[in-house]
Amino acid sequence: MVVNPCTGQTRWIEPISNYNMYDRFALGYTNNNNKLYKSYKILRLPYEWNQLEIFELKSNSWRVVANTPPNKDLHTYGRGMYSLKGNAYWISYVPFHFDILSFDFLTERFRRLCLPFQRLG
């Protein structure tokens, strides 16, 4: 369910495929050509990382995204997600390495942002 906190409007969104309780979701937006409106989107990260999906609120439809995460051994850490200027961010973990995973809703691509200093053990 998506809720607009300003208007109180709610919208129920059915998943495109089977839902797993370990799936992760991120809300983001794109600002098309500096127009006054924003295109809000929901990214679904399935637990198995096998098929990414995006729901666009303005078209009221799901679609499969061809892009895959940068590394199949990648795991997001915790259930939390952060948002900044329409993009989504997670703390991620690849064996022996923590960094930040970013998803750009305009290009619909993942990017890994390495942390400047890491201490293991």
mmCIF file of N, CA, C and O in Angstrom, residues 12-114:
data_model
loop_
_atom_site.group_PDB
_atom_site.id
_atom_site.type_symbol
_atom_site.label_atom_id
_atom_site.label_comp_id
_atom_site.label_asym_id
_atom_site.label_seq_id
_atom_site.Cartn_x
_atom_site.Cartn_y
_atom_site.Cartn_z
ATOM 1 N N TRP A 12 -3.623 0.630 -3.169
ATOM 2 C CA TRP A 12 -3.165 -0.741 -2.991
ATOM 3 C C TRP A 12 -2.498 -1.197 -4.278
ATOM 4 O O TRP A 12 -3.057 -1.052 -5.363
ATOM 5 N N ILE A 13 -1.308 -1.773 -4.177
ATOM 6 C CA ILE A 13 -0.555 -2.218 -5.344
ATOM 7 C C ILE A 13 -0.314 -3.714 -5.227
ATOM 8 O O ILE A 13 0.317 -4.175 -4.276
ATOM 9 N N GLU A 14 -0.833 -4.450 -6.200
ATOM 10 C CA GLU A 14 -0.631 -5.901 -6.236
ATOM 11 C C GLU A 14 0.725 -6.205 -6.860
ATOM 12 O O GLU A 14 1.113 -5.562 -7.838
ATOM 13 N N PRO A 15 1.462 -7.183 -6.329
ATOM 14 C CA PRO A 15 2.758 -7.536 -6.926
ATOM 15 C C PRO A 15 2.583 -8.184 -8.294
ATOM 16 O O PRO A 15 1.547 -8.770 -8.583
ATOM 17 N N ILE A 16 3.611 -8.066 -9.122
ATOM 18 C CA ILE A 16 3.586 -8.651 -10.465
ATOM 19 C C ILE A 16 3.765 -10.162 -10.410
ATOM 20 O O ILE A 16 3.275 -10.890 -11.254
ATOM 21 N N SER A 17 4.483 -10.623 -9.419
ATOM 22 C CA SER A 17 4.743 -12.059 -9.273
ATOM 23 C C SER A 17 4.628 -12.412 -7.796
ATOM 24 O O SER A 17 4.305 -11.568 -6.968
ATOM 25 N N ASN A 18 4.906 -13.646 -7.470
ATOM 26 C CA ASN A 18 4.788 -14.096 -6.080
ATOM 27 C C ASN A 18 5.628 -13.237 -5.152
ATOM 28 O O ASN A 18 6.773 -12.921 -5.454
ATOM 29 N N TYR A 19 5.051 -12.908 -4.028
ATOM 30 C CA TYR A 19 5.702 -12.076 -3.023
ATOM 31 C C TYR A 19 6.376 -12.964 -1.988
ATOM 32 O O TYR A 19 5.829 -13.976 -1.579
ATOM 33 N N ASN A 20 7.583 -12.599 -1.590
ATOM 34 C CA ASN A 20 8.308 -13.284 -0.531
ATOM 35 C C ASN A 20 8.467 -12.290 0.613
ATOM 36 O O ASN A 20 8.769 -11.120 0.382
ATOM 37 N N MET A 21 8.284 -12.744 1.826
ATOM 38 C CA MET A 21 8.374 -11.814 2.963
ATOM 39 C C MET A 21 9.763 -11.189 3.108
ATOM 40 O O MET A 21 9.929 -10.198 3.784
ATOM 41 N N TYR A 22 10.781 -11.737 2.439
ATOM 42 C CA TYR A 22 12.129 -11.188 2.512
ATOM 43 C C TYR A 22 12.453 -10.236 1.347
ATOM 44 O O TYR A 22 13.557 -9.713 1.274
ATOM 45 N N ASP A 23 11.500 -10.036 0.444
ATOM 46 C CA ASP A 23 11.704 -9.072 -0.633
ATOM 47 C C ASP A 23 11.900 -7.683 -0.040
ATOM 48 O O ASP A 23 11.396 -7.378 1.039
ATOM 49 N N ARG A 24 12.619 -6.837 -0.766
ATOM 50 C CA ARG A 24 12.830 -5.453 -0.331
ATOM 51 C C ARG A 24 12.225 -4.523 -1.371
ATOM 52 O O ARG A 24 12.211 -4.836 -2.564
ATOM 53 N N PHE A 25 11.753 -3.385 -0.893
ATOM 54 C CA PHE A 25 11.134 -2.407 -1.772
ATOM 55 C C PHE A 25 11.763 -1.045 -1.526
ATOM 56 O O PHE A 25 12.195 -0.748 -0.416
ATOM 57 N N ALA A 26 11.814 -0.234 -2.572
ATOM 58 C CA ALA A 26 12.343 1.121 -2.445
ATOM 59 C C ALA A 26 11.445 2.065 -3.240
ATOM 60 O O ALA A 26 11.032 1.758 -4.352
ATOM 61 N N LEU A 27 11.152 3.206 -2.646
ATOM 62 C CA LEU A 27 10.368 4.241 -3.307
ATOM 63 C C LEU A 27 11.316 5.321 -3.786
ATOM 64 O O LEU A 27 12.206 5.756 -3.057
ATOM 65 N N GLY A 28 11.146 5.734 -5.029
ATOM 66 C CA GLY A 28 11.995 6.775 -5.589
ATOM 67 C C GLY A 28 11.249 7.538 -6.654
ATOM 68 O O GLY A 28 10.068 7.289 -6.905
ATOM 69 N N TYR A 29 11.945 8.470 -7.289
ATOM 70 C CA TYR A 29 11.298 9.242 -8.338
ATOM 71 C C TYR A 29 12.316 9.736 -9.345
ATOM 72 O O TYR A 29 13.513 9.753 -9.099
ATOM 73 N N THR A 30 11.794 10.126 -10.489
ATOM 74 C CA THR A 30 12.586 10.808 -11.504
ATOM 75 C C THR A 30 11.923 12.145 -11.767
ATOM 76 O O THR A 30 10.703 12.270 -11.688
ATOM 77 N N ASN A 31 12.718 13.140 -12.049
ATOM 78 C CA ASN A 31 12.202 14.457 -12.384
ATOM 79 C C ASN A 31 12.443 14.644 -13.878
ATOM 80 O O ASN A 31 13.551 14.923 -14.299
ATOM 81 N N ASN A 32 11.403 14.454 -14.666
ATOM 82 C CA ASN A 32 11.538 14.451 -16.127
ATOM 83 C C ASN A 32 11.761 15.847 -16.689
ATOM 84 O O ASN A 32 10.888 16.693 -16.639
ATOM 85 N N ASN A 33 12.947 16.060 -17.243
ATOM 86 C CA ASN A 33 13.288 17.299 -17.945
ATOM 87 C C ASN A 33 12.981 18.560 -17.142
ATOM 88 O O ASN A 33 12.483 19.547 -17.669
ATOM 89 N N ASN A 34 13.235 18.519 -15.857
ATOM 90 C CA ASN A 34 13.033 19.669 -14.963
ATOM 91 C C ASN A 34 11.605 20.201 -14.973
ATOM 92 O O ASN A 34 11.358 21.370 -14.715
ATOM 93 N N LYS A 35 10.632 19.360 -15.299
ATOM 94 C CA LYS A 35 9.230 19.773 -15.233
ATOM 95 C C LYS A 35 8.801 19.785 -13.776
ATOM 96 O O LYS A 35 9.504 19.318 -12.892
ATOM 97 N N LEU A 36 7.646 20.306 -13.526
ATOM 98 C CA LEU A 36 7.184 20.459 -12.154
ATOM 99 C C LEU A 36 6.713 19.156 -11.515
ATOM 100 O O LEU A 36 6.539 19.101 -10.315
ATOM 101 N N TYR A 37 6.480 18.131 -12.304
ATOM 102 C CA TYR A 37 6.004 16.885 -11.721
ATOM 103 C C TYR A 37 7.131 15.870 -11.627
ATOM 104 O O TYR A 37 8.112 15.941 -12.348
ATOM 105 N N LYS A 38 6.941 14.919 -10.746
ATOM 106 C CA LYS A 38 7.904 13.841 -10.576
ATOM 107 C C LYS A 38 7.197 12.525 -10.864
ATOM 108 O O LYS A 38 6.028 12.363 -10.553
ATOM 109 N N SER A 39 7.920 11.613 -11.467
ATOM 110 C CA SER A 39 7.393 10.293 -11.756
ATOM 111 C C SER A 39 7.839 9.356 -10.633
ATOM 112 O O SER A 39 9.010 9.001 -10.542
ATOM 113 N N TYR A 40 6.907 8.968 -9.762
ATOM 114 C CA TYR A 40 7.236 8.119 -8.624
ATOM 115 C C TYR A 40 7.225 6.656 -9.041
ATOM 116 O O TYR A 40 6.374 6.221 -9.811
ATOM 117 N N LYS A 41 8.203 5.915 -8.498
ATOM 118 C CA LYS A 41 8.368 4.509 -8.846
ATOM 119 C C LYS A 41 8.665 3.698 -7.593
ATOM 120 O O LYS A 41 9.212 4.213 -6.618
ATOM 121 N N ILE A 42 8.326 2.420 -7.660
ATOM 122 C CA ILE A 42 8.652 1.471 -6.592
ATOM 123 C C ILE A 42 9.517 0.376 -7.204
ATOM 124 O O ILE A 42 9.143 -0.227 -8.211
ATOM 125 N N LEU A 43 10.673 0.142 -6.604
ATOM 126 C CA LEU A 43 11.568 -0.923 -7.041
ATOM 127 C C LEU A 43 11.366 -2.121 -6.125
ATOM 128 O O LEU A 43 11.350 -1.980 -4.904
ATOM 129 N N ARG A 44 11.210 -3.278 -6.709
ATOM 130 C CA ARG A 44 11.116 -4.523 -5.931
ATOM 131 C C ARG A 44 12.403 -5.306 -6.120
ATOM 132 O O ARG A 44 12.814 -5.600 -7.237
ATOM 133 N N LEU A 45 13.068 -5.599 -5.008
ATOM 134 C CA LEU A 45 14.280 -6.419 -5.001
ATOM 135 C C LEU A 45 13.903 -7.786 -4.434
ATOM 136 O O LEU A 45 13.815 -7.949 -3.221
ATOM 137 N N PRO A 46 13.647 -8.761 -5.290
ATOM 138 C CA PRO A 46 13.277 -10.083 -4.788
ATOM 139 C C PRO A 46 14.398 -10.684 -3.938
ATOM 140 O O PRO A 46 15.574 -10.411 -4.155
ATOM 141 N N TYR A 47 14.021 -11.492 -2.997
ATOM 142 C CA TYR A 47 14.963 -12.132 -2.097
ATOM 143 C C TYR A 47 16.044 -12.887 -2.868
ATOM 144 O O TYR A 47 17.206 -12.868 -2.502
ATOM 145 N N GLU A 48 15.678 -13.525 -3.986
ATOM 146 C CA GLU A 48 16.639 -14.313 -4.764
ATOM 147 C C GLU A 48 17.434 -13.471 -5.757
ATOM 148 O O GLU A 48 18.282 -13.978 -6.456
ATOM 149 N N TRP A 49 17.138 -12.171 -5.886
ATOM 150 C CA TRP A 49 17.803 -11.271 -6.841
ATOM 151 C C TRP A 49 17.685 -11.790 -8.272
ATOM 152 O O TRP A 49 18.547 -11.571 -9.097
ATOM 153 N N ASN A 50 16.622 -12.513 -8.592
ATOM 154 C CA ASN A 50 16.530 -13.109 -9.919
ATOM 155 C C ASN A 50 15.844 -12.221 -10.955
ATOM 156 O O ASN A 50 16.102 -12.361 -12.142
ATOM 157 N N GLN A 51 14.941 -11.347 -10.539
ATOM 158 C CA GLN A 51 14.216 -10.507 -11.494
ATOM 159 C C GLN A 51 13.781 -9.228 -10.801
ATOM 160 O O GLN A 51 12.949 -9.249 -9.920
ATOM 161 N N LEU A 52 14.363 -8.119 -11.193
ATOM 162 C CA LEU A 52 13.994 -6.834 -10.598
ATOM 163 C C LEU A 52 12.752 -6.304 -11.290
ATOM 164 O O LEU A 52 12.574 -6.467 -12.493
ATOM 165 N N GLU A 53 11.889 -5.644 -10.509
ATOM 166 C CA GLU A 53 10.641 -5.127 -11.050
ATOM 167 C C GLU A 53 10.445 -3.686 -10.601
ATOM 168 O O GLU A 53 10.821 -3.328 -9.487
ATOM 169 N N ILE A 54 9.825 -2.887 -11.474
ATOM 170 C CA ILE A 54 9.508 -1.495 -11.138
ATOM 171 C C ILE A 54 8.025 -1.256 -11.383
ATOM 172 O O ILE A 54 7.494 -1.653 -12.423
ATOM 173 N N PHE A 55 7.394 -0.611 -10.418
ATOM 174 C CA PHE A 55 6.007 -0.174 -10.553
ATOM 175 C C PHE A 55 6.019 1.333 -10.722
ATOM 176 O O PHE A 55 6.611 2.049 -9.915
ATOM 177 N N GLU A 56 5.389 1.835 -11.779
ATOM 178 C CA GLU A 56 5.277 3.271 -11.993
ATOM 179 C C GLU A 56 3.881 3.708 -11.591
ATOM 180 O O GLU A 56 2.891 3.194 -12.108
ATOM 181 N N LEU A 57 3.804 4.658 -10.657
ATOM 182 C CA LEU A 57 2.507 5.087 -10.167
ATOM 183 C C LEU A 57 1.678 5.790 -11.237
ATOM 184 O O LEU A 57 0.470 5.627 -11.283
ATOM 185 N N LYS A 58 2.317 6.560 -12.132
ATOM 186 C CA LYS A 58 1.532 7.288 -13.128
ATOM 187 C C LYS A 58 0.925 6.362 -14.184
ATOM 188 O O LYS A 58 -0.142 6.624 -14.696
ATOM 189 N N SER A 59 1.587 5.241 -14.502
ATOM 190 C CA SER A 59 1.024 4.301 -15.475
ATOM 191 C C SER A 59 0.272 3.155 -14.796
ATOM 192 O O SER A 59 -0.382 2.362 -15.469
ATOM 193 N N ASN A 60 0.410 3.064 -13.472
ATOM 194 C CA ASN A 60 -0.258 2.036 -12.679
ATOM 195 C C ASN A 60 0.078 0.627 -13.178
ATOM 196 O O ASN A 60 -0.778 -0.231 -13.290
ATOM 197 N N SER A 61 1.376 0.401 -13.483
ATOM 198 C CA SER A 61 1.753 -0.908 -14.009
ATOM 199 C C SER A 61 3.168 -1.302 -13.576
ATOM 200 O O SER A 61 4.021 -0.461 -13.333
ATOM 201 N N TRP A 62 3.374 -2.610 -13.504
ATOM 202 C CA TRP A 62 4.675 -3.205 -13.217
ATOM 203 C C TRP A 62 5.378 -3.516 -14.514
ATOM 204 O O TRP A 62 4.755 -3.784 -15.528
ATOM 205 N N ARG A 63 6.701 -3.538 -14.473
ATOM 206 C CA ARG A 63 7.501 -4.043 -15.582
ATOM 207 C C ARG A 63 8.791 -4.631 -15.024
ATOM 208 O O ARG A 63 9.247 -4.260 -13.954
ATOM 209 N N VAL A 64 9.353 -5.562 -15.771
ATOM 210 C CA VAL A 64 10.604 -6.217 -15.379
ATOM 211 C C VAL A 64 11.756 -5.349 -15.869
ATOM 212 O O VAL A 64 11.733 -4.830 -16.974
ATOM 213 N N VAL A 65 12.767 -5.182 -15.006
ATOM 214 C CA VAL A 65 13.949 -4.395 -15.342
ATOM 215 C C VAL A 65 15.057 -5.361 -15.720
ATOM 216 O O VAL A 65 15.341 -6.313 -14.976
ATOM 217 N N ALA A 66 15.680 -5.130 -16.856
ATOM 218 C CA ALA A 66 16.740 -6.025 -17.336
ATOM 219 C C ALA A 66 18.002 -5.925 -16.494
ATOM 220 O O ALA A 66 18.816 -6.834 -16.470
ATOM 221 N N ASN A 67 18.183 -4.811 -15.797
ATOM 222 C CA ASN A 67 19.383 -4.581 -15.000
ATOM 223 C C ASN A 67 19.430 -5.530 -13.804
ATOM 224 O O ASN A 67 18.427 -5.803 -13.174
ATOM 225 N N THR A 68 20.604 -6.019 -13.496
ATOM 226 C CA THR A 68 20.789 -6.861 -12.322
ATOM 227 C C THR A 68 21.777 -6.192 -11.375
ATOM 228 O O THR A 68 22.517 -5.300 -11.778
ATOM 229 N N PRO A 69 21.820 -6.629 -10.133
ATOM 230 C CA PRO A 69 22.786 -6.039 -9.197
ATOM 231 C C PRO A 69 24.217 -6.225 -9.695
ATOM 232 O O PRO A 69 24.487 -7.118 -10.490
ATOM 233 N N PRO A 70 25.139 -5.398 -9.217
ATOM 234 C CA PRO A 70 26.517 -5.465 -9.680
ATOM 235 C C PRO A 70 27.237 -6.764 -9.341
ATOM 236 O O PRO A 70 28.231 -7.083 -9.951
ATOM 237 N N ASN A 71 26.736 -7.528 -8.392
ATOM 238 C CA ASN A 71 27.433 -8.736 -7.968
ATOM 239 C C ASN A 71 26.407 -9.695 -7.373
ATOM 240 O O ASN A 71 25.658 -9.316 -6.486
ATOM 241 N N LYS A 72 26.377 -10.930 -7.841
ATOM 242 C CA LYS A 72 25.410 -11.904 -7.328
ATOM 243 C C LYS A 72 25.667 -12.264 -5.869
ATOM 244 O O LYS A 72 24.789 -12.754 -5.193
ATOM 245 N N ASP A 73 26.887 -12.045 -5.359
ATOM 246 C CA ASP A 73 27.195 -12.325 -3.959
ATOM 247 C C ASP A 73 26.830 -11.152 -3.052
ATOM 248 O O ASP A 73 27.072 -11.189 -1.858
ATOM 249 N N LEU A 74 26.242 -10.120 -3.628
ATOM 250 C CA LEU A 74 25.912 -8.908 -2.896
ATOM 251 C C LEU A 74 24.693 -9.136 -2.004
ATOM 252 O O LEU A 74 23.729 -9.769 -2.409
ATOM 253 N N HIS A 75 24.753 -8.602 -0.802
ATOM 254 C CA HIS A 75 23.619 -8.674 0.118
ATOM 255 C C HIS A 75 23.407 -7.294 0.717
ATOM 256 O O HIS A 75 24.369 -6.625 1.084
ATOM 257 N N THR A 76 22.147 -6.882 0.788
ATOM 258 C CA THR A 76 21.886 -5.634 1.487
ATOM 259 C C THR A 76 21.866 -5.949 2.974
ATOM 260 O O THR A 76 21.444 -7.025 3.393
ATOM 261 N N TYR A 77 22.353 -5.019 3.754
ATOM 262 C CA TYR A 77 22.513 -5.228 5.182
ATOM 263 C C TYR A 77 21.304 -4.626 5.903
ATOM 264 O O TYR A 77 21.045 -3.437 5.802
ATOM 265 N N GLY A 78 20.581 -5.466 6.594
ATOM 266 C CA GLY A 78 19.407 -4.986 7.308
ATOM 267 C C GLY A 78 18.247 -4.760 6.358
ATOM 268 O O GLY A 78 18.326 -4.999 5.167
ATOM 269 N N ARG A 79 17.130 -4.298 6.888
ATOM 270 C CA ARG A 79 15.938 -4.081 6.086
ATOM 271 C C ARG A 79 15.808 -2.616 5.669
ATOM 272 O O ARG A 79 14.927 -2.247 4.910
ATOM 273 N N GLY A 80 16.676 -1.759 6.169
ATOM 274 C CA GLY A 80 16.537 -0.332 5.931
ATOM 275 C C GLY A 80 16.994 0.111 4.561
ATOM 276 O O GLY A 80 17.832 -0.508 3.924
ATOM 277 N N MET A 81 16.400 1.205 4.100
ATOM 278 C CA MET A 81 16.741 1.826 2.831
ATOM 279 C C MET A 81 16.722 3.324 3.075
ATOM 280 O O MET A 81 15.933 3.826 3.848
ATOM 281 N N TYR A 82 17.611 4.033 2.410
ATOM 282 C CA TYR A 82 17.680 5.480 2.535
ATOM 283 C C TYR A 82 17.373 6.090 1.178
ATOM 284 O O TYR A 82 17.620 5.478 0.144
ATOM 285 N N SER A 83 16.860 7.295 1.169
ATOM 286 C CA SER A 83 16.521 7.955 -0.078
ATOM 287 C C SER A 83 17.089 9.366 -0.083
ATOM 288 O O SER A 83 17.057 10.055 0.928
ATOM 289 N N LEU A 84 17.614 9.762 -1.225
ATOM 290 C CA LEU A 84 18.140 11.107 -1.381
ATOM 291 C C LEU A 84 17.935 11.534 -2.828
ATOM 292 O O LEU A 84 18.375 10.833 -3.749
ATOM 293 N N LYS A 85 17.241 12.635 -3.025
ATOM 294 C CA LYS A 85 16.978 13.193 -4.361
ATOM 295 C C LYS A 85 16.417 12.149 -5.319
ATOM 296 O O LYS A 85 16.801 12.068 -6.480
ATOM 297 N N GLY A 86 15.512 11.326 -4.816
ATOM 298 C CA GLY A 86 14.819 10.355 -5.660
ATOM 299 C C GLY A 86 15.497 9.018 -5.828
ATOM 300 O O GLY A 86 14.898 8.084 -6.341
ATOM 301 N N ASN A 87 16.745 8.883 -5.404
ATOM 302 C CA ASN A 87 17.466 7.620 -5.536
ATOM 303 C C ASN A 87 17.444 6.850 -4.222
ATOM 304 O O ASN A 87 17.291 7.432 -3.159
ATOM 305 N N ALA A 88 17.622 5.544 -4.312
ATOM 306 C CA ALA A 88 17.596 4.676 -3.136
ATOM 307 C C ALA A 88 19.007 4.205 -2.797
ATOM 308 O O ALA A 88 19.825 3.982 -3.697
ATOM 309 N N TYR A 89 19.282 4.046 -1.499
ATOM 310 C CA TYR A 89 20.604 3.632 -1.026
ATOM 311 C C TYR A 89 20.457 2.585 0.077
ATOM 312 O O TYR A 89 19.566 2.692 0.924
ATOM 313 N N TRP A 90 21.344 1.593 0.067
ATOM 314 C CA TRP A 90 21.400 0.567 1.102
ATOM 315 C C TRP A 90 22.846 0.376 1.529
ATOM 316 O O TRP A 90 23.757 0.553 0.729
ATOM 317 N N ILE A 91 23.039 -0.037 2.765
ATOM 318 C CA ILE A 91 24.346 -0.553 3.176
ATOM 319 C C ILE A 91 24.400 -1.969 2.609
ATOM 320 O O ILE A 91 23.461 -2.742 2.759
ATOM 321 N N SER A 92 25.475 -2.292 1.914
ATOM 322 C CA SER A 92 25.568 -3.611 1.287
ATOM 323 C C SER A 92 26.841 -4.316 1.742
ATOM 324 O O SER A 92 27.776 -3.702 2.234
ATOM 325 N N TYR A 93 26.819 -5.617 1.526
ATOM 326 C CA TYR A 93 27.936 -6.448 1.955
ATOM 327 C C TYR A 93 28.267 -7.446 0.846
ATOM 328 O O TYR A 93 27.411 -8.168 0.359
ATOM 329 N N VAL A 94 29.500 -7.440 0.434
ATOM 330 C CA VAL A 94 30.081 -8.464 -0.427
ATOM 331 C C VAL A 94 31.142 -9.101 0.460
ATOM 332 O O VAL A 94 31.759 -8.392 1.252
ATOM 333 N N PRO A 95 31.357 -10.408 0.408
ATOM 334 C CA PRO A 95 32.288 -11.024 1.354
ATOM 335 C C PRO A 95 33.539 -10.182 1.639
ATOM 336 O O PRO A 95 34.239 -9.774 0.720
ATOM 337 N N PHE A 96 33.730 -9.889 2.925
ATOM 338 C CA PHE A 96 34.854 -9.126 3.471
ATOM 339 C C PHE A 96 34.823 -7.643 3.108
ATOM 340 O O PHE A 96 35.849 -6.975 3.164
ATOM 341 N N HIS A 97 33.669 -7.124 2.714
ATOM 342 C CA HIS A 97 33.646 -5.762 2.214
ATOM 343 C C HIS A 97 32.250 -5.128 2.379
ATOM 344 O O HIS A 97 31.272 -5.620 1.837
ATOM 345 N N PHE A 98 32.167 -4.022 3.106
ATOM 346 C CA PHE A 98 30.935 -3.240 3.197
ATOM 347 C C PHE A 98 31.045 -2.035 2.275
ATOM 348 O O PHE A 98 32.121 -1.449 2.129
ATOM 349 N N ASP A 99 29.959 -1.667 1.638
ATOM 350 C CA ASP A 99 29.907 -0.435 0.860
ATOM 351 C C ASP A 99 28.456 0.036 0.773
ATOM 352 O O ASP A 99 27.606 -0.450 1.501
ATOM 353 N N ILE A 100 28.183 0.966 -0.111
ATOM 354 C CA ILE A 100 26.838 1.487 -0.274
ATOM 355 C C ILE A 100 26.360 1.115 -1.668
ATOM 356 O O ILE A 100 27.063 1.322 -2.655
ATOM 357 N N LEU A 101 25.165 0.563 -1.740
ATOM 358 C CA LEU A 101 24.549 0.223 -3.012
ATOM 359 C C LEU A 101 23.519 1.298 -3.325
ATOM 360 O O LEU A 101 22.696 1.642 -2.487
ATOM 361 N N SER A 102 23.593 1.845 -4.526
ATOM 362 C CA SER A 102 22.688 2.905 -4.941
ATOM 363 C C SER A 102 21.878 2.438 -6.145
ATOM 364 O O SER A 102 22.388 1.722 -7.000
ATOM 365 N N PHE A 103 20.609 2.853 -6.198
ATOM 366 C CA PHE A 103 19.797 2.610 -7.386
ATOM 367 C C PHE A 103 19.289 3.950 -7.888
ATOM 368 O O PHE A 103 18.634 4.700 -7.164
ATOM 369 N N ASP A 104 19.625 4.266 -9.132
ATOM 370 C CA ASP A 104 19.210 5.512 -9.769
ATOM 371 C C ASP A 104 17.910 5.242 -10.526
ATOM 372 O O ASP A 104 17.892 4.449 -11.472
ATOM 373 N N PHE A 105 16.818 5.891 -10.117
ATOM 374 C CA PHE A 105 15.520 5.649 -10.742
ATOM 375 C C PHE A 105 15.406 6.267 -12.133
ATOM 376 O O PHE A 105 14.519 5.899 -12.888
ATOM 377 N N LEU A 106 16.274 7.200 -12.490
ATOM 378 C CA LEU A 106 16.240 7.782 -13.829
ATOM 379 C C LEU A 106 16.858 6.820 -14.851
ATOM 380 O O LEU A 106 16.255 6.494 -15.866
ATOM 381 N N THR A 107 18.062 6.330 -14.552
ATOM 382 C CA THR A 107 18.749 5.406 -15.465
ATOM 383 C C THR A 107 18.372 3.949 -15.203
ATOM 384 O O THR A 107 18.679 3.085 -16.017
ATOM 385 N N GLU A 108 17.753 3.701 -14.051
ATOM 386 C CA GLU A 108 17.382 2.355 -13.612
ATOM 387 C C GLU A 108 18.585 1.425 -13.571
ATOM 388 O O GLU A 108 18.574 0.308 -14.070
ATOM 389 N N ARG A 109 19.639 1.932 -12.946
ATOM 390 C CA ARG A 109 20.885 1.185 -12.807
ATOM 391 C C ARG A 109 21.363 1.208 -11.362
ATOM 392 O O ARG A 109 21.162 2.183 -10.644
ATOM 393 N N PHE A 110 22.037 0.114 -10.984
ATOM 394 C CA PHE A 110 22.696 0.051 -9.691
ATOM 395 C C PHE A 110 24.098 0.616 -9.806
ATOM 396 O O PHE A 110 24.714 0.583 -10.872
ATOM 397 N N ARG A 111 24.587 1.098 -8.681
ATOM 398 C CA ARG A 111 25.971 1.570 -8.602
ATOM 399 C C ARG A 111 26.471 1.281 -7.193
ATOM 400 O O ARG A 111 25.747 1.479 -6.224
ATOM 401 N N ARG A 112 27.697 0.795 -7.103
ATOM 402 C CA ARG A 112 28.322 0.576 -5.797
ATOM 403 C C ARG A 112 29.205 1.756 -5.474
ATOM 404 O O ARG A 112 30.022 2.179 -6.280
ATOM 405 N N LEU A 113 29.039 2.283 -4.271
ATOM 406 C CA LEU A 113 29.854 3.392 -3.803
ATOM 407 C C LEU A 113 30.742 2.850 -2.697
ATOM 408 O O LEU A 113 30.270 2.454 -1.633
ATOM 409 N N CYS A 114 32.017 2.815 -2.952
ATOM 410 C CA CYS A 114 32.966 2.270 -1.973
ATOM 411 C C CYS A 114 33.144 3.239 -0.814
ATOM 412 O O CYS A 114 33.235 4.458 -1.024
#
